[in-house]
Backbone as CSV, one residue per row, in Angstrom:
resi,resn,N_x,N_y,N_z,CA_x,CA_y,CA_z,C_x,C_y,C_z
1,UNK,0.850,-1.195,0.000,0.000,0.000,0.000,0.881,1.240,0.000
2,UNK,0.534,2.230,-0.848,1.346,3.432,-0.968,1.273,4.287,0.292
3,UNK,2.379,4.924,0.605,2.403,5.913,1.675,2.202,7.285,1.031
4,UNK,1.852,8.267,1.861,1.596,9.599,1.324,2.380,10.644,2.103
5,UNK,2.742,11.711,1.400,3.536,12.789,1.974,2.627,14.005,2.150
6,UNK,1.967,14.062,3.285,1.051,15.166,3.545,1.704,16.257,4.384
7,UNK,2.740,15.899,5.135,3.404,16.865,6.010,4.917,16.724,5.885
8,UNK,5.621,17.701,6.412,7.081,17.645,6.431,7.556,16.426,7.227
9,UNK,6.808,16.090,8.268,7.159,14.918,9.076,7.088,13.647,8.236
10,UNK,6.083,13.569,7.360,5.970,12.413,6.464,7.185,12.316,5.554
11,UNK,7.611,13.464,5.032,8.767,13.471,4.137,10.034,13.070,4.883
12,UNK,10.200,13.550,6.096,11.378,13.211,6.886,11.417,11.718,7.203
13,UNK,10.267,11.148,7.533,10.208,9.714,7.825,10.521,8.905,6.572
14,UNK,9.986,9.341,5.450,10.265,8.657,4.185,11.720,8.768,3.790
15,UNK,12.327,9.932,4.041,13.733,10.125,3.696,14.627,9.232,4.547
16,UNK,14.287,9.090,5.811,15.049,8.203,6.700,15.009,6.769,6.186
17,UNK,13.810,6.345,5.764,13.661,4.988,5.246,14.391,4.820,3.922
18,UNK,14.342,5.836,3.079,14.995,5.771,1.769,16.504,5.650,1.896
19,UNK,17.107,6.484,2.736,18.560,6.470,2.910,19.017,5.166,3.567
20,UNK,18.192,4.638,4.469,18.520,3.345,5.083,18.456,2.233,4.039
21,UNK,17.614,2.414,3.059,17.417,1.426,2.001,18.539,1.492,0.962
22,UNK,19.046,2.696,0.697,20.118,2.885,-0.292,21.144,3.855,0.284
23,UNK,22.227,3.322,0.804,23.250,4.137,1.467,23.936,5.108,0.510
24,UNK,23.831,4.904,-0.796,24.448,5.812,-1.762,23.858,7.216,-1.674
25,UNK,22.647,7.313,-1.139,21.960,8.595,-1.087,22.288,9.399,0.172
26,UNK,22.943,8.776,1.137,23.266,9.462,2.391,24.119,10.705,2.170
27,UNK,25.225,10.625,1.401,26.022,11.841,1.179,25.292,12.906,0.381
28,UNK,24.324,12.501,-0.437,23.535,13.473,-1.189,22.652,14.263,-0.233
29,UNK,22.039,13.566,0.723,21.204,14.235,1.720,22.032,15.167,2.595
30,UNK,23.260,14.764,2.908,24.142,15.625,3.697,24.434,16.921,2.956
31,UNK,24.562,16.838,1.642,24.879,18.025,0.840,23.658,18.937,0.674
32,UNK,22.478,18.356,0.513,21.281,19.167,0.243,20.550,19.605,1.498
33,UNK,20.686,18.810,2.574,19.820,19.025,3.713,18.436,18.473,3.402
34,UNK,17.549,18.485,4.377,16.207,17.949,4.153,15.442,18.832,3.165
35,UNK,15.000,18.271,2.043,14.254,19.072,1.059,12.916,19.530,1.635
36,UNK,12.391,20.599,1.057,11.077,21.078,1.455,10.008,20.246,0.745
37,UNK,8.914,20.006,1.432,7.808,19.264,0.843,7.090,20.161,-0.157
38,UNK,6.843,19.622,-1.343,6.130,20.382,-2.377,4.728,19.803,-2.526
39,UNK,3.724,20.626,-2.284,2.339,20.177,-2.444,1.531,21.242,-3.167
40,UNK,0.558,20.789,-3.965,-0.346,21.666,-4.690,-1.766,21.145,-4.560
41,UNK,-2.707,21.980,-4.986,-4.107,21.587,-4.955,-4.343,20.414,-5.899
42,UNK,-5.217,19.499,-5.500,-5.513,18.340,-6.324,-6.771,18.516,-7.149
43,UNK,-7.345,17.403,-7.579,-8.573,17.457,-8.347,-8.403,18.031,-9.743
44,UNK,-9.525,18.465,-10.316,-9.505,19.020,-11.682,-8.626,20.263,-11.747
45,UNK,-8.695,21.109,-10.732,-7.887,22.327,-10.710,-6.400,21.995,-10.741
46,UNK,-6.011,20.979,-9.980,-4.598,20.592,-9.955,-4.117,20.093,-11.300
47,UNK,-4.944,19.300,-11.982,-4.570,18.792,-13.308,-4.462,19.936,-14.314
48,UNK,-5.406,20.883,-14.255,-5.359,22.023,-15.169,-4.115,22.870,-14.933
49,UNK,-3.724,23.026,-13.679,-2.518,23.799,-13.369,-1.289,23.141,-13.978
50,UNK,-1.227,21.821,-13.931,-0.085,21.103,-14.499,-0.116,21.175,-16.022
51,UNK,-1.299,21.093,-16.614,-1.417,21.237,-18.071,-0.910,22.617,-18.496
52,UNK,-1.205,23.628,-17.712,-0.702,24.980,-18.013,0.821,25.008,-18.025
53,UNK,1.435,24.141,-17.237,2.892,24.126,-17.125,3.594,23.261,-18.150
54,UNK,2.841,22.597,-19.009,3.454,21.718,-20.005,4.212,22.535,-21.050
55,UNK,5.518,22.284,-21.156,6.376,22.848,-22.212,6.430,24.370,-22.219
56,UNK,6.265,25.004,-21.067,6.456,26.452,-20.953,7.251,26.723,-19.679
57,UNK,7.773,27.921,-19.558,8.540,28.290,-18.370,7.621,28.348,-17.157
58,UNK,8.209,28.240,-15.983,7.404,28.283,-14.766,6.701,29.631,-14.610
59,UNK,7.351,30.706,-15.061,6.743,32.034,-14.965,5.516,32.127,-15.874
60,UNK,5.640,31.645,-17.104,4.512,31.662,-18.042,3.382,30.770,-17.540
61,UNK,3.756,29.618,-17.001,2.759,28.687,-16.483,1.975,29.313,-15.333
62,UNK,2.677,29.988,-14.426,2.020,30.597,-13.274,1.059,31.698,-13.710
63,UNK,1.482,32.511,-14.681,0.628,33.587,-15.168,-0.620,33.028,-15.848
64,UNK,-0.438,31.995,-16.659,-1.555,31.362,-17.359,-2.529,30.732,-16.363
65,UNK,-1.973,30.037,-15.378,-2.793,29.376,-14.362,-3.604,30.400,-13.571
66,UNK,-2.971,31.503,-13.194,-3.665,32.526,-12.410,-4.813,33.147,-13.206
67,UNK,-4.566,33.392,-14.496,-5.642,33.955,-15.329,-6.800,32.975,-15.471
68,UNK,-6.473,31.692,-15.632,-7.505,30.662,-15.787,-8.358,30.550,-14.533
69,UNK,-7.725,30.507,-13.369,-8.468,30.364,-12.123,-9.293,31.613,-11.809
70,UNK,-8.755,32.782,-12.186,-9.479,34.026,-11.930,-10.717,34.142,-12.819
71,UNK,-10.651,33.537,-13.996,-11.762,33.635,-14.953,-12.933,32.744,-14.584
72,UNK,-12.692,31.715,-13.761,-13.756,30.785,-13.376,-13.777,30.629,-11.856
73,UNK,-14.751,31.272,-11.240,-14.860,31.222,-9.785,-16.323,30.986,-9.414
74,UNK,-16.680,29.797,-8.919,-15.784,28.687,-8.549,-15.246,27.955,-9.778
75,UNK,-14.111,27.286,-9.594,-13.460,26.581,-10.691,-14.052,25.179,-10.792
76,UNK,-14.883,24.965,-11.798,-15.573,23.683,-11.952,-15.368,23.152,-13.360
77,UNK,-15.264,21.826,-13.476,-14.950,21.240,-14.779,-16.013,21.525,-15.836
78,UNK,-17.277,21.623,-15.440,-18.334,21.902,-16.417,-18.210,23.325,-16.960
79,UNK,-17.932,24.275,-16.075,-17.805,25.661,-16.512,-16.640,25.833,-17.478
80,UNK,-15.549,25.171,-17.187,-14.356,25.323,-18.023,-14.522,24.621,-19.362
81,UNK,-15.007,23.393,-19.337,-15.082,22.628,-20.587,-16.131,23.175,-21.545
82,UNK,-17.146,23.879,-21.004,-18.197,24.438,-21.847,-17.953,25.897,-22.225
83,UNK,-16.842,26.446,-21.770,-16.516,27.841,-22.078,-16.169,28.006,-23.558
84,UNK,-16.378,29.205,-24.076,-16.068,29.498,-25.474,-14.559,29.414,-25.703
85,UNK,-14.206,28.957,-26.886,-12.788,28.811,-27.225,-12.066,30.143,-27.197
86,UNK,-12.710,31.199,-27.724,-12.042,32.503,-27.763,-11.767,33.037,-26.356
87,UNK,-12.642,32.712,-25.400,-12.405,33.133,-24.023,-11.170,32.444,-23.455
88,UNK,-11.059,31.141,-23.699,-9.909,30.390,-23.188,-8.618,30.832,-23.868
89,UNK,-8.701,31.163,-25.145,-7.510,31.641,-25.856,-7.027,32.967,-25.283
90,UNK,-7.972,33.822,-24.904,-7.585,35.126,-24.347,-6.841,34.974,-23.022
91,UNK,-7.015,33.836,-22.381,-6.319,33.577,-21.114,-4.885,33.096,-21.351
92,UNK,-4.542,32.901,-22.643,-3.181,32.471,-22.970,-3.052,30.992,-23.251
93,UNK,-4.169,30.264,-23.255,-4.127,28.823,-23.495,-4.031,28.518,-24.985
94,UNK,-3.144,27.607,-25.340,-3.047,27.149,-26.721,-4.201,26.185,-27.004
95,UNK,-4.435,25.886,-28.276,-5.498,24.939,-28.612,-5.217,23.563,-28.013
96,UNK,-3.942,23.176,-27.964,-3.595,21.877,-27.381,-3.984,21.834,-25.906
97,UNK,-3.712,22.909,-25.166,-4.051,22.947,-23.746,-5.571,23.014,-23.553
98,UNK,-6.249,23.748,-24.450,-7.706,23.836,-24.369,-8.330,22.452,-24.569
99,UNK,-7.835,21.723,-25.560,-8.349,20.368,-25.806,-8.110,19.465,-24.601
100,UNK,-6.957,19.627,-23.974,-6.621,18.785,-22.826,-7.536,19.040,-21.642
101,UNK,-7.690,20.319,-21.261,-8.505,20.605,-20.077,-9.980,20.292,-20.340
102,UNK,-10.411,20.428,-21.600,-11.789,20.050,-21.931,-11.970,18.534,-21.857
103,UNK,-10.998,17.793,-22.383,-11.091,16.325,-22.370,-11.078,15.794,-20.946
104,UNK,-10.246,16.385,-20.098,-10.202,15.956,-18.695,-11.526,16.271,-18.012
105,UNK,-12.054,17.487,-18.268,-13.333,17.876,-17.681,-14.465,16.969,-18.131
106,UNK,-14.460,16.586,-19.417,-15.497,15.695,-19.945,-15.395,14.306,-19.312
107,UNK,-14.163,13.824,-19.139,-13.969,12.507,-18.531,-14.504,12.484,-17.103
108,UNK,-14.313,13.589,-16.383,-14.831,13.673,-15.016,-16.355,13.734,-15.042
109,UNK,-16.897,14.569,-15.937,-18.355,14.724,-16.031,-19.039,13.419,-16.440
110,UNK,-18.411,12.674,-17.335,-18.995,11.417,-17.824,-18.746,10.239,-16.887
111,UNK,-17.960,10.443,-15.863,-17.667,9.369,-14.927,-16.602,8.404,-15.411
112,UNK,-15.840,8.819,-16.449,-14.780,7.950,-16.959,-13.596,7.877,-15.998
113,UNK,-13.485,8.861,-15.125,-12.430,8.835,-14.106,-12.948,9.487,-12.837
114,UNK,-12.581,8.926,-11.726,-12.949,9.456,-10.416,-11.640,9.829,-9.708
115,UNK,-11.373,11.098,-9.633,-10.097,11.545,-9.072,-9.978,11.228,-7.586
116,UNK,-11.106,11.091,-6.886,-11.050,10.699,-5.472,-10.553,9.259,-5.337
117,UNK,-10.991,8.407,-6.259,-10.525,7.021,-6.245,-9.067,6.923,-6.664
118,UNK,-8.696,7.753,-7.641,-7.301,7.770,-8.097,-6.373,8.104,-6.934
119,UNK,-6.836,8.984,-6.065,-6.021,9.409,-4.918,-5.723,8.267,-3.956
120,UNK,-6.522,7.193,-4.005,-6.322,6.069,-3.098,-5.582,4.901,-3.746
121,UNK,-5.296,5.018,-5.043,-4.661,3.916,-5.767,-3.158,3.839,-5.514
122,UNK,-2.599,2.666,-5.805,-1.145,2.529,-5.833,-0.607,3.412,-6.958
123,UNK,0.642,3.828,-6.829,1.216,4.784,-7.773,1.101,4.315,-9.222
124,UNK,1.448,3.062,-9.499,1.441,2.574,-10.873,0.020,2.495,-11.435
125,UNK,-0.940,2.084,-10.611,-2.326,2.006,-11.056,-2.899,3.399,-11.313
126,UNK,-2.593,4.325,-10.427,-3.066,5.692,-10.595,-2.454,6.327,-11.836
127,UNK,-1.191,6.028,-12.073,-0.491,6.527,-13.253,-1.187,6.037,-14.524
128,UNK,-1.546,4.778,-14.554,-2.211,4.190,-15.725,-3.591,4.813,-15.937
129,UNK,-4.325,5.048,-14.857,-5.659,5.634,-14.963,-5.593,7.060,-15.513
130,UNK,-4.602,7.807,-15.080,-4.470,9.203,-15.527,-4.004,9.301,-16.974
131,UNK,-3.022,8.499,-17.340,-2.478,8.582,-18.699,-3.445,8.033,-19.742
132,UNK,-4.527,7.403,-19.316,-5.544,6.943,-20.260,-6.368,8.111,-20.793
133,UNK,-6.268,9.269,-20.140,-7.022,10.444,-20.556,-6.228,11.268,-21.561
134,UNK,-6.944,11.906,-22.494,-6.294,12.784,-23.466,-5.668,13.977,-22.746
135,UNK,-4.456,14.299,-23.122,-3.787,15.465,-22.550,-2.968,15.174,-21.309
136,UNK,-3.050,13.951,-20.790,-2.257,13.598,-19.609,-1.224,12.552,-20.011
137,UNK,-0.002,12.997,-20.158,1.092,12.091,-20.462,1.745,11.614,-19.177
138,UNK,2.789,10.823,-19.310,3.470,10.288,-18.113,3.959,11.374,-17.166
139,UNK,4.564,12.442,-17.706,5.097,13.499,-16.846,3.980,14.168,-16.060
140,UNK,2.885,14.517,-16.741,1.761,15.173,-16.071,1.188,14.281,-14.977
141,UNK,1.044,12.991,-15.277,0.504,12.051,-14.293,1.417,11.958,-13.076
142,UNK,2.720,11.848,-13.306,3.668,11.714,-12.191,3.692,12.961,-11.313
143,UNK,3.675,14.133,-11.956,3.694,15.382,-11.194,2.408,15.527,-10.383
144,UNK,1.283,15.123,-10.960,0.010,15.179,-10.233,0.046,14.236,-9.029
145,UNK,0.516,13.021,-9.250,0.574,12.042,-8.160,1.469,12.528,-7.020
146,UNK,2.572,13.129,-7.381,3.544,13.527,-6.371,3.156,14.825,-5.665
147,UNK,2.833,15.856,-6.440,2.594,17.175,-5.842,1.157,17.388,-5.380
148,UNK,0.199,16.863,-6.137,-1.206,17.088,-5.792,-1.751,16.040,-4.827
149,UNK,-1.280,14.806,-4.959,-1.753,13.737,-4.084,-0.760,13.375,-2.987
150,UNK,0.505,13.705,-3.188,1.513,13.384,-2.181,1.867,11.913,-2.147
151,UNK,1.697,11.205,-3.273,2.024,9.782,-3.318,3.539,9.598,-3.166
152,UNK,3.947,8.911,-2.131,5.371,8.778,-1.800,6.140,7.914,-2.786
153,UNK,5.431,7.179,-3.656,6.115,6.297,-4.596,6.000,6.784,-6.041
154,UNK,5.435,7.976,-6.260,5.348,8.524,-7.613,6.759,8.830,-8.115
155,UNK,7.034,8.448,-9.355,8.384,8.577,-9.884,8.365,9.330,-11.219
156,UNK,8.713,10.619,-11.234,8.687,11.424,-12.460,9.872,11.098,-13.370
157,UNK,9.790,9.945,-14.012,10.908,9.447,-14.816,11.240,10.346,-15.998
158,UNK,10.272,11.126,-16.457,10.510,11.977,-17.615,10.971,13.378,-17.288
159,UNK,11.165,13.689,-16.013,11.576,15.041,-15.639,13.067,15.227,-15.865
160,UNK,13.434,16.261,-16.618,14.832,16.475,-17.008,15.736,16.771,-15.813
161,UNK,15.234,17.535,-14.855,16.050,17.869,-13.683,16.356,16.620,-12.861
162,UNK,15.367,15.772,-12.678,15.583,14.530,-11.934,16.540,13.624,-12.702
163,UNK,16.379,13.553,-14.009,17.272,12.742,-14.840,18.720,13.213,-14.704
164,UNK,18.924,14.523,-14.763,20.284,15.067,-14.665,20.884,14.794,-13.286
165,UNK,20.075,14.924,-12.247,20.556,14.662,-10.892,20.928,13.193,-10.714
166,UNK,20.117,12.302,-11.249,20.404,10.862,-11.164,21.701,10.552,-11.902
167,UNK,21.896,11.183,-13.037,23.132,10.980,-13.797,24.349,11.349,-12.940
168,UNK,24.265,12.480,-12.247,25.392,12.940,-11.429,25.590,12.046,-10.204
169,UNK,24.505,11.690,-9.556,24.593,10.884,-8.333,25.140,9.493,-8.625
170,UNK,24.684,8.898,-9.711,25.106,7.535,-10.053,26.331,7.519,-10.967
171,UNK,26.862,8.705,-11.271,28.065,8.831,-12.102,27.886,8.132,-13.456
172,UNK,26.787,8.461,-14.122,26.503,7.883,-15.431,27.147,8.733,-16.530
173,UNK,27.470,8.113,-17.642,28.105,8.846,-18.746,27.127,9.785,-19.434
174,UNK,25.891,9.353,-19.564,24.874,10.166,-20.218,23.632,10.268,-19.348
175,UNK,22.864,11.317,-19.595,21.624,11.482,-18.846,20.641,10.391,-19.262
176,UNK,20.089,9.648,-18.316,19.153,8.565,-18.647,17.830,9.111,-19.167
177,UNK,17.226,8.382,-20.110,15.910,8.789,-20.592,14.838,8.209,-19.678
178,UNK,13.575,8.480,-20.013,12.474,8.059,-19.143,12.434,6.547,-18.952
179,UNK,12.696,5.808,-20.030,12.662,4.344,-19.947,13.745,3.828,-19.010
180,UNK,14.940,4.389,-19.109,16.037,3.978,-18.237,15.765,4.386,-16.792
181,UNK,15.130,5.548,-16.642,14.843,6.049,-15.299,13.885,5.130,-14.544
182,UNK,12.963,4.517,-15.253,12.031,3.594,-14.606,12.802,2.440,-13.971
183,UNK,13.796,1.922,-14.697,14.618,0.829,-14.158,15.491,1.314,-13.005
184,UNK,16.076,2.501,-13.178,16.963,3.029,-12.139,16.200,3.332,-10.844
185,UNK,14.905,3.612,-10.955,14.126,3.952,-9.774,13.642,2.758,-8.967
186,UNK,13.790,1.566,-9.507,13.294,0.374,-8.818,13.866,0.198,-7.410
187,UNK,15.173,0.416,-7.180,15.715,0.211,-5.825,15.124,1.160,-4.780
188,UNK,14.444,2.222,-5.226,13.936,3.211,-4.278,12.458,3.034,-3.954
189,UNK,11.821,1.994,-4.526,10.443,1.702,-4.109,10.414,1.338,-2.632
190,UNK,9.410,1.695,-1.869,8.214,2.458,-2.222,8.364,3.947,-1.925
191,UNK,9.604,4.459,-2.038,9.887,5.852,-1.694,10.428,6.634,-2.891
192,UNK,9.986,6.283,-4.092,10.518,6.956,-5.271,10.161,8.446,-5.293
193,UNK,9.008,8.792,-4.754,8.623,10.197,-4.683,9.518,10.971,-3.732
194,UNK,9.930,10.321,-2.659,10.873,10.934,-1.716,12.221,11.123,-2.405
195,UNK,12.635,10.123,-3.181,13.886,10.221,-3.934,13.820,11.385,-4.921
196,UNK,12.653,11.584,-5.547,12.497,12.689,-6.497,12.715,14.031,-5.799
197,UNK,12.169,14.182,-4.595,12.390,15.412,-3.829,13.879,15.620,-3.568
198,UNK,14.568,14.543,-3.238,15.995,14.632,-2.957,16.775,15.012,-4.217
199,UNK,16.414,14.423,-5.341,17.130,14.718,-6.586,16.859,16.137,-7.074
200,UNK,15.657,16.649,-6.868,15.390,18.042,-7.221,16.235,18.976,-6.355
201,UNK,16.344,18.649,-5.076,17.153,19.466,-4.174,18.626,19.424,-4.592
202,UNK,19.090,18.249,-4.974,20.485,18.106,-5.410,20.726,18.867,-6.708
203,UNK,19.782,18.818,-7.611,19.888,19.559,-8.869,20.040,21.054,-8.589
204,UNK,19.265,21.547,-7.627,19.337,22.967,-7.277,20.704,23.328,-6.696
205,UNK,21.234,22.458,-5.839,22.538,22.734,-5.220,23.653,22.723,-6.253
206,UNK,23.636,21.749,-7.145,24.719,21.587,-8.117,24.605,22.571,-9.275
207,UNK,23.399,22.740,-9.791,23.191,23.572,-10.984,22.810,25.009,-10.660
208,UNK,22.516,25.265,-9.403,22.071,26.600,-8.992,20.804,27.006,-9.734
209,UNK,19.982,26.030,-10.049,18.706,26.290,-10.717,17.638,25.431,-10.077
210,UNK,16.391,25.912,-10.154,15.284,25.143,-9.615,14.846,24.100,-10.634
211,UNK,14.238,23.031,-10.108,13.685,22.027,-11.001,12.232,22.329,-11.305
212,UNK,11.454,21.329,-11.542,10.069,21.491,-11.945,9.211,22.107,-10.854
213,UNK,8.199,22.878,-11.303,7.162,23.423,-10.443,7.694,24.394,-9.392
214,UNK,8.899,24.872,-9.610,9.427,25.835,-8.671,9.279,27.218,-9.247
215,UNK,9.076,28.252,-8.384,8.913,29.598,-8.903,10.181,30.107,-9.566
216,UNK,10.028,30.837,-10.637,11.169,31.425,-11.335,11.369,32.845,-10.847
217,UNK,12.549,33.166,-10.304,12.771,34.530,-9.838,12.708,35.511,-10.992
218,UNK,12.115,36.670,-10.742,12.021,37.686,-11.789,13.356,38.397,-11.908
219,UNK,13.898,38.410,-13.109,15.190,39.053,-13.322,14.998,40.559,-13.470
220,UNK,15.902,41.363,-12.888,15.796,42.811,-13.061,16.085,43.183,-14.502
221,UNK,15.621,44.352,-14.903,15.844,44.783,-16.277,17.327,44.880,-16.582
222,UNK,18.130,45.262,-15.573,19.582,45.296,-15.721,20.202,44.480,-14.604
223,UNK,21.311,43.821,-14.863,22.043,43.193,-13.759,22.451,44.263,-12.767
224,UNK,22.543,43.947,-11.453,22.839,44.952,-10.430,24.055,45.805,-10.725
225,UNK,25.184,45.197,-11.146,26.404,45.958,-11.398,26.201,46.914,-12.555
226,UNK,25.569,46.409,-13.630,25.347,47.253,-14.791,24.372,48.370,-14.457
227,UNK,23.387,48.062,-13.638,22.402,49.068,-13.262,23.073,50.231,-12.537
228,UNK,24.008,49.907,-11.613,24.725,50.965,-10.895,25.567,51.799,-11.851
229,UNK,26.212,51.096,-12.803,27.066,51.790,-13.766,26.243,52.735,-14.643
230,UNK,25.071,52.242,-15.077,24.205,53.067,-15.914,23.703,54.277,-15.143
231,UNK,23.300,54.053,-13.888,22.794,55.145,-13.066,23.871,56.199,-12.835
232,UNK,25.111,55.742,-12.616,26.220,56.659,-12.387,26.496,57.496,-13.631
233,UNK,26.435,56.827,-14.790,26.678,57.533,-16.060,25.607,58.577,-16.315
234,UNK,24.346,58.196,-16.062,23.237,59.132,-16.266,23.382,60.334,-15.349
235,UNK,23.783,60.088,-14.098,23.969,61.180,-13.140,25.059,62.132,-13.601
236,UNK,26.186,61.594,-14.078,27.284,62.420,-14.562,26.846,63.284,-15.734
237,UNK,26.099,62.667,-16.657,25.627,63.424,-17.820,24.687,64.545,-17.394
238,UNK,23.810,64.252,-16.425,22.870,65.263,-15.953,23.609,66.424,-15.297
239,UNK,24.656,66.099,-14.514,25.436,67.145,-13.848,26.190,67.988,-14.863
240,UNK,26.715,67.334,-15.911,27.435,68.061,-16.951,26.511,69.027,-17.668
241,UNK,25.295,68.556,-17.986,24.320,69.421,-18.654,23.949,70.601,-17.762
242,UNK,23.831,70.329,-16.475,23.479,71.387,-15.527,24.582,72.436,-15.467
243,UNK,25.837,71.975,-15.475,26.971,72.895,-15.432,27.007,73.773,-16.684
244,UNK,26.754,73.148,-17.840,26.731,73.902,-19.103,25.636,74.952,-19.063
245,UNK,24.470,74.554,-18.554,23.344,75.492,-18.469,23.682,76.674,-17.577
246,UNK,24.402,76.409,-16.481,24.790,77.491,-15.570,25.734,78.469,-16.259
247,UNK,26.670,77.906,-17.024,27.634,78.788,-17.710,26.924,79.651,-18.754
248,UNK,25.985,79.078,-19.460,25.246,79.841,-20.475,24.459,80.972,-19.837
249,UNK,23.802,80.643,-18.711,23.012,81.658,-18.011,23.918,82.765,-17.488
250,UNK,25.091,82.356,-16.960,26.024,83.347,-16.410,26.496,84.296,-17.495
251,UNK,26.835,83.735,-18.672,27.299,84.572,-19.776,26.199,85.511,-20.259
252,UNK,24.976,84.994,-20.285,23.862,85.830,-20.723,23.657,87.000,-19.780
253,UNK,23.789,86.728,-18.462,23.623,87.792,-17.465,24.730,88.823,-17.610
254,UNK,25.961,88.323,-17.777,27.092,89.242,-17.918,26.945,90.107,-19.160
255,UNK,26.471,89.501,-20.253,26.283,90.240,-21.495,25.206,91.297,-21.333
256,UNK,24.118,90.895,-20.620,23.031,91.855,-20.404,23.489,93.002,-19.535
257,UNK,24.306,92.722,-18.512,24.812,93.770,-17.631,25.748,94.708,-18.368
258,UNK,26.551,94.120,-19.260,27.480,94.932,-20.042,26.758,95.850,-20.985
259,UNK,25.645,95.390,-21.552,24.884,96.234,-22.485,24.189,97.370,-21.752
260,UNK,23.797,97.066,-20.495,23.068,98.090,-19.722,23.995,99.115,-19.114
261,UNK,25.298,98.818,-18.971,26.235,99.734,-18.325,26.534,100.904,-19.270
262,UNK,26.401,102.148,-18.809,26.651,103.347,-19.681,28.107,103.407,-20.102
263,UNK,28.319,103.749,-21.361,29.683,103.842,-21.882,30.289,105.216,-21.570
264,UNK,31.606,105.282,-21.311,32.294,106.547,-21.051,32.546,107.272,-22.371
265,UNK,32.183,108.532,-22.425,32.420,109.327,-23.632,33.799,109.949,-23.604
């Protein structure tokens, strides 16, 4: 029976069991420290949020998701799937994403899938049930199982950040693909989801970048050093212009005074 990661305590207990199960991961945990638990809303809303994040940056995904949720309050599968296409397009959704969220909404409405039941399934069974729906591929299913349901054995084999981290940890020559990752994840059952949290944390430490579903920091218009340099240059130019203006005014005053002064005969 699958375990679930609902609290930080759950993640810590799972991590203890995982490291005891595979001692190779102990030095990785020492380097990263205990990862933070990542959880998101489940149900239809959770699936739509993940669909928004397919093949776009985290910043674009967040903006699209926020517009979608703001447009439908309450957020219900019938309201979304029956909405006009032009309305959904104005929210930034591509036709592919529109088809996906509509197909998922229809499957829920028709009773083809019960997300409450999916939440109680073993990871592999839940994965199969989700990927049977249009618009839900392996990556979307794994991310939903892990972040929205907290399934401790969900294994995002297709996630590039996890793949890169596994390559580094296991000292592989090349980054493993999704098929290879499924085999590599076998020793970490039933804590593959805990391992994924650890590998995302390791990816962040080594690459100095966040993995999936993490917020993207907003970059300033100028890098800090360049911004200071630009500001300093602008200030110098402004002061130079001010000095020139003062000299012009001074000369004008002197000229006016000279013209007004009576000449000696």
